[in-house]
Coordinates of C-alpha atoms and ligand atoms in Angstrom, one line a residue:
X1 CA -34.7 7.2 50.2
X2 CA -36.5 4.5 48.1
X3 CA -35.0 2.6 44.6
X4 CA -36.9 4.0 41.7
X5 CA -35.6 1.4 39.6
X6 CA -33.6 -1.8 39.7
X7 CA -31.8 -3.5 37.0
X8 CA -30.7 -7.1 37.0
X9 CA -29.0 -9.3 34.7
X10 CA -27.4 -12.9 35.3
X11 CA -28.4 -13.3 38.7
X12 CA -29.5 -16.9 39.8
X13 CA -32.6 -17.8 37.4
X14 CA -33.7 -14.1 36.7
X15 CA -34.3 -12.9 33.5
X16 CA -32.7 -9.8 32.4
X17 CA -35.3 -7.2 33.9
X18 CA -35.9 -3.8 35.0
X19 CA -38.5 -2.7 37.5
X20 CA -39.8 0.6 38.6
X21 CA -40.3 0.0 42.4
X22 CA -43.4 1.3 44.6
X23 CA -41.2 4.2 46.7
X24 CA -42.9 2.3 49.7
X25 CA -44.7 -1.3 49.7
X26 CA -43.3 -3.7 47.1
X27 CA -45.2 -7.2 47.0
X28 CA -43.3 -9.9 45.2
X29 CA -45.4 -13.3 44.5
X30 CA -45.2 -16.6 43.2
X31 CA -44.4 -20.2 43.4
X32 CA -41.2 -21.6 45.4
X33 CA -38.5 -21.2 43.3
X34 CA -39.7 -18.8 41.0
X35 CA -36.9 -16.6 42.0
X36 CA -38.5 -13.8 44.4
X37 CA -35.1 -14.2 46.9
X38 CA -33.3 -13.9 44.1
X39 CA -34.8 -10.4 43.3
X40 CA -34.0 -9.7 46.8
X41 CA -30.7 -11.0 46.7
X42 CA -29.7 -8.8 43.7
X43 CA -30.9 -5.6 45.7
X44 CA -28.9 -7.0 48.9
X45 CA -25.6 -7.4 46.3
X46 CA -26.6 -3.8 45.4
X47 CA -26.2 -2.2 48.9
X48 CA -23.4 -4.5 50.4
X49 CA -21.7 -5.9 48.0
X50 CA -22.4 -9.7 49.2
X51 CA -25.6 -12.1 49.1
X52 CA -27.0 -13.0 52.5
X53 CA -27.6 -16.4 51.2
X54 CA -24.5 -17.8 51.4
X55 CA -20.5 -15.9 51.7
X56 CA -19.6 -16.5 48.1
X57 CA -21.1 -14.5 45.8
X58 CA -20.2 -17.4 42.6
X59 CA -23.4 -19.0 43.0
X60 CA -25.6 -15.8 42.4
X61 CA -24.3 -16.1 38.8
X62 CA -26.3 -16.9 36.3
X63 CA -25.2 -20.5 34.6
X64 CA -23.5 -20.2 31.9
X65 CA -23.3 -16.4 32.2
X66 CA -19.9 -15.1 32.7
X67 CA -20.9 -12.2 34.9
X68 CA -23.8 -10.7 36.9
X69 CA -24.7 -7.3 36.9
X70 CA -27.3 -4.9 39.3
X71 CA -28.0 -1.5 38.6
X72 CA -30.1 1.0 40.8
X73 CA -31.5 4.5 40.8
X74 CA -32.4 5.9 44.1
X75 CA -34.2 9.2 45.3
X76 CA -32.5 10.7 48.3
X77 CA -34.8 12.7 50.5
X78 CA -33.4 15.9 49.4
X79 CA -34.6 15.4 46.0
X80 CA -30.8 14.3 44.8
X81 CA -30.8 10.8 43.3
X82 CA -27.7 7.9 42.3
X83 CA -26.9 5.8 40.2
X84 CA -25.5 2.4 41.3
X85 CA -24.0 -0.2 40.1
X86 CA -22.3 -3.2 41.0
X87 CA -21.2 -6.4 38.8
X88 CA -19.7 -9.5 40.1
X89 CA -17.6 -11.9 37.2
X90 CA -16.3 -15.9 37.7
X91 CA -12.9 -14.4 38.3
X92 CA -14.1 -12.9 41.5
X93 CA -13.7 -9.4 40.1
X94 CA -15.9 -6.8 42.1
X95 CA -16.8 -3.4 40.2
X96 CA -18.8 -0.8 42.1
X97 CA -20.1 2.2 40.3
X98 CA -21.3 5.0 42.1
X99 CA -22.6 7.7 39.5
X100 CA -20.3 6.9 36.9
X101 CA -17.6 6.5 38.9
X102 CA -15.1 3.8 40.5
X103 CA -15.9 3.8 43.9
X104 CA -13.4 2.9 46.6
X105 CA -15.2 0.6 48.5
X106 CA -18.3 -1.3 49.3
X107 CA -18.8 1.1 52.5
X108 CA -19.8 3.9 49.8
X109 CA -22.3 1.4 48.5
X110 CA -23.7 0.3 51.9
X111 CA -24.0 4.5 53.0
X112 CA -26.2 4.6 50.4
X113 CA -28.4 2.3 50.4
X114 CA -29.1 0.9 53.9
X115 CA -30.9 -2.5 53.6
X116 CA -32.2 -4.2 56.5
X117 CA -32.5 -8.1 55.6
X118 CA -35.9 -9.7 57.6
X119 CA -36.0 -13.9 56.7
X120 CA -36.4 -17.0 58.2
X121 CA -32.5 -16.7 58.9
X122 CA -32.9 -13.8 61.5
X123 CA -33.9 -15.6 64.5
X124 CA -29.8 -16.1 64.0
X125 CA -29.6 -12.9 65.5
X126 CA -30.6 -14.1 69.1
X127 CA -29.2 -17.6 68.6
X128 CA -26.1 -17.2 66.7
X129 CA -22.4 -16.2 67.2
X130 CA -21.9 -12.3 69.1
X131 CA -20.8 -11.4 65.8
X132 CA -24.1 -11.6 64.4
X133 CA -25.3 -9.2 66.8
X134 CA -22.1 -6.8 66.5
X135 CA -23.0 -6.7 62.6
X136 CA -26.8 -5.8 64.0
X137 CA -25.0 -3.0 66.4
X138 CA -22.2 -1.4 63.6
X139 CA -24.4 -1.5 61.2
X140 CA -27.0 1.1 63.4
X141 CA -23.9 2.9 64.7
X142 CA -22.3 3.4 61.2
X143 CA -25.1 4.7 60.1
X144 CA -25.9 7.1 62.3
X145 CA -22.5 8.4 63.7
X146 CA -19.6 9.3 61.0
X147 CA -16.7 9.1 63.3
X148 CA -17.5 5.1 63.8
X149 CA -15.5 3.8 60.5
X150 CA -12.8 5.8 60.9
X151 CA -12.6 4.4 64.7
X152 CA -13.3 1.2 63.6
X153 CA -10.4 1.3 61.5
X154 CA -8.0 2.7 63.9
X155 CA -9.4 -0.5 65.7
X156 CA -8.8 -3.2 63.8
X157 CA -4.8 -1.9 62.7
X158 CA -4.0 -1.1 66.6
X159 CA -5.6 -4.9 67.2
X160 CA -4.2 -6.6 64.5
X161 CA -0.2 -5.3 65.4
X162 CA -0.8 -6.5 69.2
X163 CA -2.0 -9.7 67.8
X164 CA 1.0 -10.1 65.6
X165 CA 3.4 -8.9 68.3
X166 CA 1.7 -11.6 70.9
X167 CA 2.5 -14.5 68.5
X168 CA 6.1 -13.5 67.0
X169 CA 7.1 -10.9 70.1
X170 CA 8.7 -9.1 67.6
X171 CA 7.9 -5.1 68.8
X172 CA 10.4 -3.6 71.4
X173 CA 8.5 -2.6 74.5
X174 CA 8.2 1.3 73.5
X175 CA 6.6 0.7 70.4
X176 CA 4.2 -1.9 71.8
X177 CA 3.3 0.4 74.5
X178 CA 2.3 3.0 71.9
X179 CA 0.4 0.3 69.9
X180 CA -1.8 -0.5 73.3
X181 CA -2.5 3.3 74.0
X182 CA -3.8 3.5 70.3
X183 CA -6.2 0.5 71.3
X184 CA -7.3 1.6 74.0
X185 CA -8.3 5.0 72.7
X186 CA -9.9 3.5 70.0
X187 CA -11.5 0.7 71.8
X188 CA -13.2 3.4 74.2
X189 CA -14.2 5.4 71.5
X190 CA -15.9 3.0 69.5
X191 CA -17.6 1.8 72.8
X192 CA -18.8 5.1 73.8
X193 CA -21.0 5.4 69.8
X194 CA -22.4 1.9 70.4
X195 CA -23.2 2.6 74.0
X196 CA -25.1 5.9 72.9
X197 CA -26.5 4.2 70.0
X198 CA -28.0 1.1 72.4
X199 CA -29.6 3.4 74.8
X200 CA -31.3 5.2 71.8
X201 CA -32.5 1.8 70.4
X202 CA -33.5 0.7 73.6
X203 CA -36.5 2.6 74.3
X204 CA -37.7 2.4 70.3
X205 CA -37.2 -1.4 70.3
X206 CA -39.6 -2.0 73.5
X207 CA -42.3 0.2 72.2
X208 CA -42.4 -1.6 69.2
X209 CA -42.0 -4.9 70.1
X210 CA -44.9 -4.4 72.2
X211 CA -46.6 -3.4 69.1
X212 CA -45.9 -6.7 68.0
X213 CA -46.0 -9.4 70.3
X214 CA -46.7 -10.0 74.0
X215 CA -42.8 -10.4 76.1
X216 CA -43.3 -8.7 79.2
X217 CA -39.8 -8.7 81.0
X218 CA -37.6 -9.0 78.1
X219 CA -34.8 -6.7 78.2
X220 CA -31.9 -5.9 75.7
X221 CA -28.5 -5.0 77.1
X222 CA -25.0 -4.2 75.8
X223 CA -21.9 -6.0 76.9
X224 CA -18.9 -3.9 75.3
X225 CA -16.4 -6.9 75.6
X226 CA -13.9 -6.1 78.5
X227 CA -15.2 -6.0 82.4
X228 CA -17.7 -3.0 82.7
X229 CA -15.9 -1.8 85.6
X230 CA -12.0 -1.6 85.1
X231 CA -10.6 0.4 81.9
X232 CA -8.8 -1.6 79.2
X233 CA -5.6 -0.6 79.8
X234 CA -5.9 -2.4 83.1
X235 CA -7.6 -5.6 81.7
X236 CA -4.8 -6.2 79.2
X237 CA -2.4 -5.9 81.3
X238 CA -4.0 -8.5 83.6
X239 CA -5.2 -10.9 80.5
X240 CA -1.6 -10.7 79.3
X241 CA -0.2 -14.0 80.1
X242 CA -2.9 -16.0 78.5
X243 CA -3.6 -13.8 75.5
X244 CA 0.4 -14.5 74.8
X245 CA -0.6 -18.6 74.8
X246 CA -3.5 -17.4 72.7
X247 CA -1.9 -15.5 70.4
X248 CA -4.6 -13.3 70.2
X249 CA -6.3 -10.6 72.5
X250 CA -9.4 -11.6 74.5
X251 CA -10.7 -8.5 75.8
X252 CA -11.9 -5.7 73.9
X253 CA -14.6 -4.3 71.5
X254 CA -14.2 -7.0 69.5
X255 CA -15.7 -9.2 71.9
X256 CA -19.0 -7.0 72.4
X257 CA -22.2 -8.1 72.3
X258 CA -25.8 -7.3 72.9
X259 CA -27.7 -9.6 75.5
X260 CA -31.5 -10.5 75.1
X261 CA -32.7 -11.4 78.5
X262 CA -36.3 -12.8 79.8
X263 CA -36.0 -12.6 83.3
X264 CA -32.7 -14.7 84.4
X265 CA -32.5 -16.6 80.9
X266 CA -31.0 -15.9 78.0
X267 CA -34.1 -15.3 75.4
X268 CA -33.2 -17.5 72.5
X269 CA -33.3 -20.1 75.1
X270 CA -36.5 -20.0 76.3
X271 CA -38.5 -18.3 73.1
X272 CA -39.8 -19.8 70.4
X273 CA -38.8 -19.9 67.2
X274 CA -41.8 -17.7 66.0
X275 CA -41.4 -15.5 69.3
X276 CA -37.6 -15.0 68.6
X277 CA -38.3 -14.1 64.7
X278 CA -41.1 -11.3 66.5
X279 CA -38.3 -10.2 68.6
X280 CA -35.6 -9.8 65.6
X281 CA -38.2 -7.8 63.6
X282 CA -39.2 -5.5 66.3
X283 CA -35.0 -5.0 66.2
X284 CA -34.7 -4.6 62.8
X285 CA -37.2 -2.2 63.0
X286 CA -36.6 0.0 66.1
X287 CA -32.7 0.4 63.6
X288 CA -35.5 1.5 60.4
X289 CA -36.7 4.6 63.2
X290 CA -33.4 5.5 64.4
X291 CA -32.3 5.6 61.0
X292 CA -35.3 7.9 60.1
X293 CA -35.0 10.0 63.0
X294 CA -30.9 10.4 62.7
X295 CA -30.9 11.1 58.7
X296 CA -34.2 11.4 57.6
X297 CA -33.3 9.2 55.0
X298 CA -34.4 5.8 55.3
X299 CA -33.6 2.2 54.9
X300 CA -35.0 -0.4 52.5
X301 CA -36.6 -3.2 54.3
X302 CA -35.7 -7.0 52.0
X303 CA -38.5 -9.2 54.0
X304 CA -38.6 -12.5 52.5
X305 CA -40.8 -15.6 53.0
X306 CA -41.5 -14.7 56.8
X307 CA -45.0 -13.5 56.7
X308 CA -45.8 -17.6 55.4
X309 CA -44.5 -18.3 59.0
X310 CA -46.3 -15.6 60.7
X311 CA -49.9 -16.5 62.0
X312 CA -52.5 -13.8 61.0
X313 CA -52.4 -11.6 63.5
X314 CA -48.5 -11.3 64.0
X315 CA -48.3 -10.7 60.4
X316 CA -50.8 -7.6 60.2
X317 CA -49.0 -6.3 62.9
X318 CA -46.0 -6.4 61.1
X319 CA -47.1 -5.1 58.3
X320 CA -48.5 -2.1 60.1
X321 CA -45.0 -1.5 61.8
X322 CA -43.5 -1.5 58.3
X323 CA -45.9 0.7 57.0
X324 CA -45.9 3.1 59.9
X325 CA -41.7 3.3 59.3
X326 CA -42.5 4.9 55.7
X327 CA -39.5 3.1 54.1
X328 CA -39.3 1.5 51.1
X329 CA -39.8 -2.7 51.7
X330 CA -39.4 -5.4 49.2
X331 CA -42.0 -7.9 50.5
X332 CA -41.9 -12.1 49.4
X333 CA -44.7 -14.6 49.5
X334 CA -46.8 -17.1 47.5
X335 CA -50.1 -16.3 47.6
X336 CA -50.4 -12.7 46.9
X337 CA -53.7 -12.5 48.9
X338 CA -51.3 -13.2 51.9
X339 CA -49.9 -9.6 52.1
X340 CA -53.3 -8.1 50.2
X341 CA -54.1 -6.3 53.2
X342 CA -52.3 -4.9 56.4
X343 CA -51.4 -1.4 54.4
X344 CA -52.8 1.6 55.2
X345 CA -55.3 2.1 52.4
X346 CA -53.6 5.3 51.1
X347 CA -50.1 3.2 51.6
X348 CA -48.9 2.9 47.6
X349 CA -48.4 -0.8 47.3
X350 CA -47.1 -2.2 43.8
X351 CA -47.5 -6.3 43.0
X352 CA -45.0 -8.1 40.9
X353 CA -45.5 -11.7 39.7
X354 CA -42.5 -13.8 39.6
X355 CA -42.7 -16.8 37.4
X356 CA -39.9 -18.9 36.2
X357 CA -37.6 -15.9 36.7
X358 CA -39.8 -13.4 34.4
X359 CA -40.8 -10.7 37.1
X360 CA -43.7 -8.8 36.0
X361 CA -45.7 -5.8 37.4
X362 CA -49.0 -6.6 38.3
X363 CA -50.9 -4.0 39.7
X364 CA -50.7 -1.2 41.9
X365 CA -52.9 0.2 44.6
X366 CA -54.5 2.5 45.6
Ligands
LIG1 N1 -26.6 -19.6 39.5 C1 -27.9 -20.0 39.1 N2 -28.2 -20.0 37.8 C2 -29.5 -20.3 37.4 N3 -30.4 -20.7 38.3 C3 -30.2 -20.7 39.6 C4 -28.9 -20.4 40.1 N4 -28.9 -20.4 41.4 C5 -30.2 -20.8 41.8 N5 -30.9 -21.0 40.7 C6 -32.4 -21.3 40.6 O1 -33.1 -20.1 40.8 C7 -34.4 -20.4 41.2 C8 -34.8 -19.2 42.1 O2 -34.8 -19.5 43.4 P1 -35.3 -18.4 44.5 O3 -35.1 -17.1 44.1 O4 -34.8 -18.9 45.8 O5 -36.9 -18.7 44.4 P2 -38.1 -18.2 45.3 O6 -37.5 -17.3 46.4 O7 -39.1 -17.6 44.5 O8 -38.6 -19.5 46.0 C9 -34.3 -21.7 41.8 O9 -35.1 -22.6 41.1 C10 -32.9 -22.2 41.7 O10 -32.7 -23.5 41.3
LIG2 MG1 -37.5 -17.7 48.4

């Protein structure tokens, strides 16, 4: 699955443009604040509906524009392609278009178009909140197992009635009985796609992180939020007392989390920044094979600024692992001799120039 063409209008400083992507290795180059995350940002809006700059969209828009608008074309494996579009006003007004159509929700956009995000933010993934890494973990599992959303759902309505009925009290015992049954079902069948889907990733993430960088004794494990040993049912009932002072419930999936371990540490304590950004990539792309393998569709990689930060070697390497995925990437630097090489030499690679917010093809090889 790649984006044969991408449409953008009113986004940050870009110029009204369309470009006619590289179904593979897309090099975007030019000075700081020329606007190459901004191109990157409008593909991200694209697929989920939000920046991963910042949590309001607001700022995306163009000054003085009242609107701003991305269209895509993409080319589904199977030879069927999409039209999508998305467009984001000062009023706050979302409209998704999915060929031609109103679409229901940005979870149609995001099935898609899977995007993968790779920038000097992701080392957030080992040192940030668990729900970073529970976005890392759903987004894998939703893409690769169909039942998740739905469970998800079932989830979050059972969850949000026992958290209501801890802080008013306002259920009779019957019906909150029933509520906790429909929790625990959920909450054990949620935790039985993201279990399957860890020990998948598991054995793809190590090969390829030691593709990438030396971290002998690292190991990635799941915790799915409630004591390993005794079934939920049994935990709430014991946690009751102080979820009730709470007013909310403690134990469940909405407390997993993946744990990155080097020896008896937690990783993101002991690794360095560089290290932990190695580690987040060979993640991000260990999801990019699963993906491949469960769909045979892929995922569009958005990798901005991090090669600059990469030393040589780690940055041909990760260029390799990118081009050995096959996927589509979107790939940000300054100097475009920075990313000149890595690709196979049959590997399509298409330059763009991005000066002052005019993005302009520049070449293509081979
Ligand atoms: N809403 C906006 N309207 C117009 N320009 C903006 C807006 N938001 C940011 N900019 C400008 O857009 C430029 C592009 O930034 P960016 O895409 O981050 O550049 P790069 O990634 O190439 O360094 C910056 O100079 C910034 O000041
Ligand atoms: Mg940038």
């Amino acid at each position: 699955m790649s984006l044969s063409r991408v449409t953008v209008t009113a986004v940050r400083n870009l110029r009204p443009v369309t470009i006619s992507p590289s179904p593979r290795i897309n090099i975007l180059h030019g000075a700081n604040g020329s606007g190459k995350t901004s191109l990157l940002e409008a593909i991200h809006l694209l697929g989920l509906a939000r920046s991963f700059r910042s949590n309001k969209l607001q700022p995306m828009i163009q000054h003085e524009q009242p609107a701003c608008t991305v269209f895509g074309q993409i080319e589904q494996q199977n030879g069927i392609s999409n039209s999508l579009g998305i467009s984001r006003d000062r009023q706050g007004e979302l409209q998704i278009r999915i060929d031609g159509q109103n679409a229901r929700s940005a979870a149609q956009l995001a099935e898609l178009l899977p995007l993968q995000v790779i920038n000097p933010d992701s080392f957030r993934l080992l040192e940030g909140a668990p729900k970073v890494r529970r976005q890392f973990l759903d987004w894998g599992v939703f893409h690769v197992e169909q039942r998740f959303l739905p469970a998800w759902q079932r989830l979050q309505k059972a969850l949000r009635q026992r958290n209501s009925w801890l802080r008013h009290g306002t259920l009779d015992a019957a019906s909150q009985a029933a509520w906790d049954r429909e929790l625990c079902l959920a909450s054990d069948e949620l935790d039985s796609y993201r279990r399957a889907y860890i020990q998948a990733l598991k054995p793809v993430f190590e090969q390829v992180l030691r593709e990438l960088v030396e971290l002998d004794g690292l190991t990635l494990s799941y915790y799915r939020g409630w004591d390993k040993d005794r079934p939920l049912t049994e935990v709430l009932a014991s946690t009751l007392t102080r979820d009730q002072q709470l007013g909310h419930t403690q134990a469940g999936p909405q407390r997993a989390d993946l744990r990155l371990r080097l020896g008896a540490h937690n990783a993101a304590e002991i690794l360095s920044r560089g290290q932990q950004k190695l580690v987040v990539c060979a993640l991000r792309i260990a999801q990019g094979h699963l993906l491949n393998q469960a769909k045979h569709g892929q995922c569009i990689y958005l990798v901005d600024d991090l090669p600059s930060e990469l030393d040589e070697q780690h940055r041909q390497a990760l260029c390799r692992l990118l081009d050995d995925l096959q996927c589509q990437v979107f790939i940000t630097c300054v100097d475009q001799e920075y990313l000149k090489d890595g690709w196979r030499t049959d590997t399509p690679v298409a330059m763009f120039h991005v000066e002052h917010g005019v993005i302009t093809a520049s070449g293509v090889n081979p």
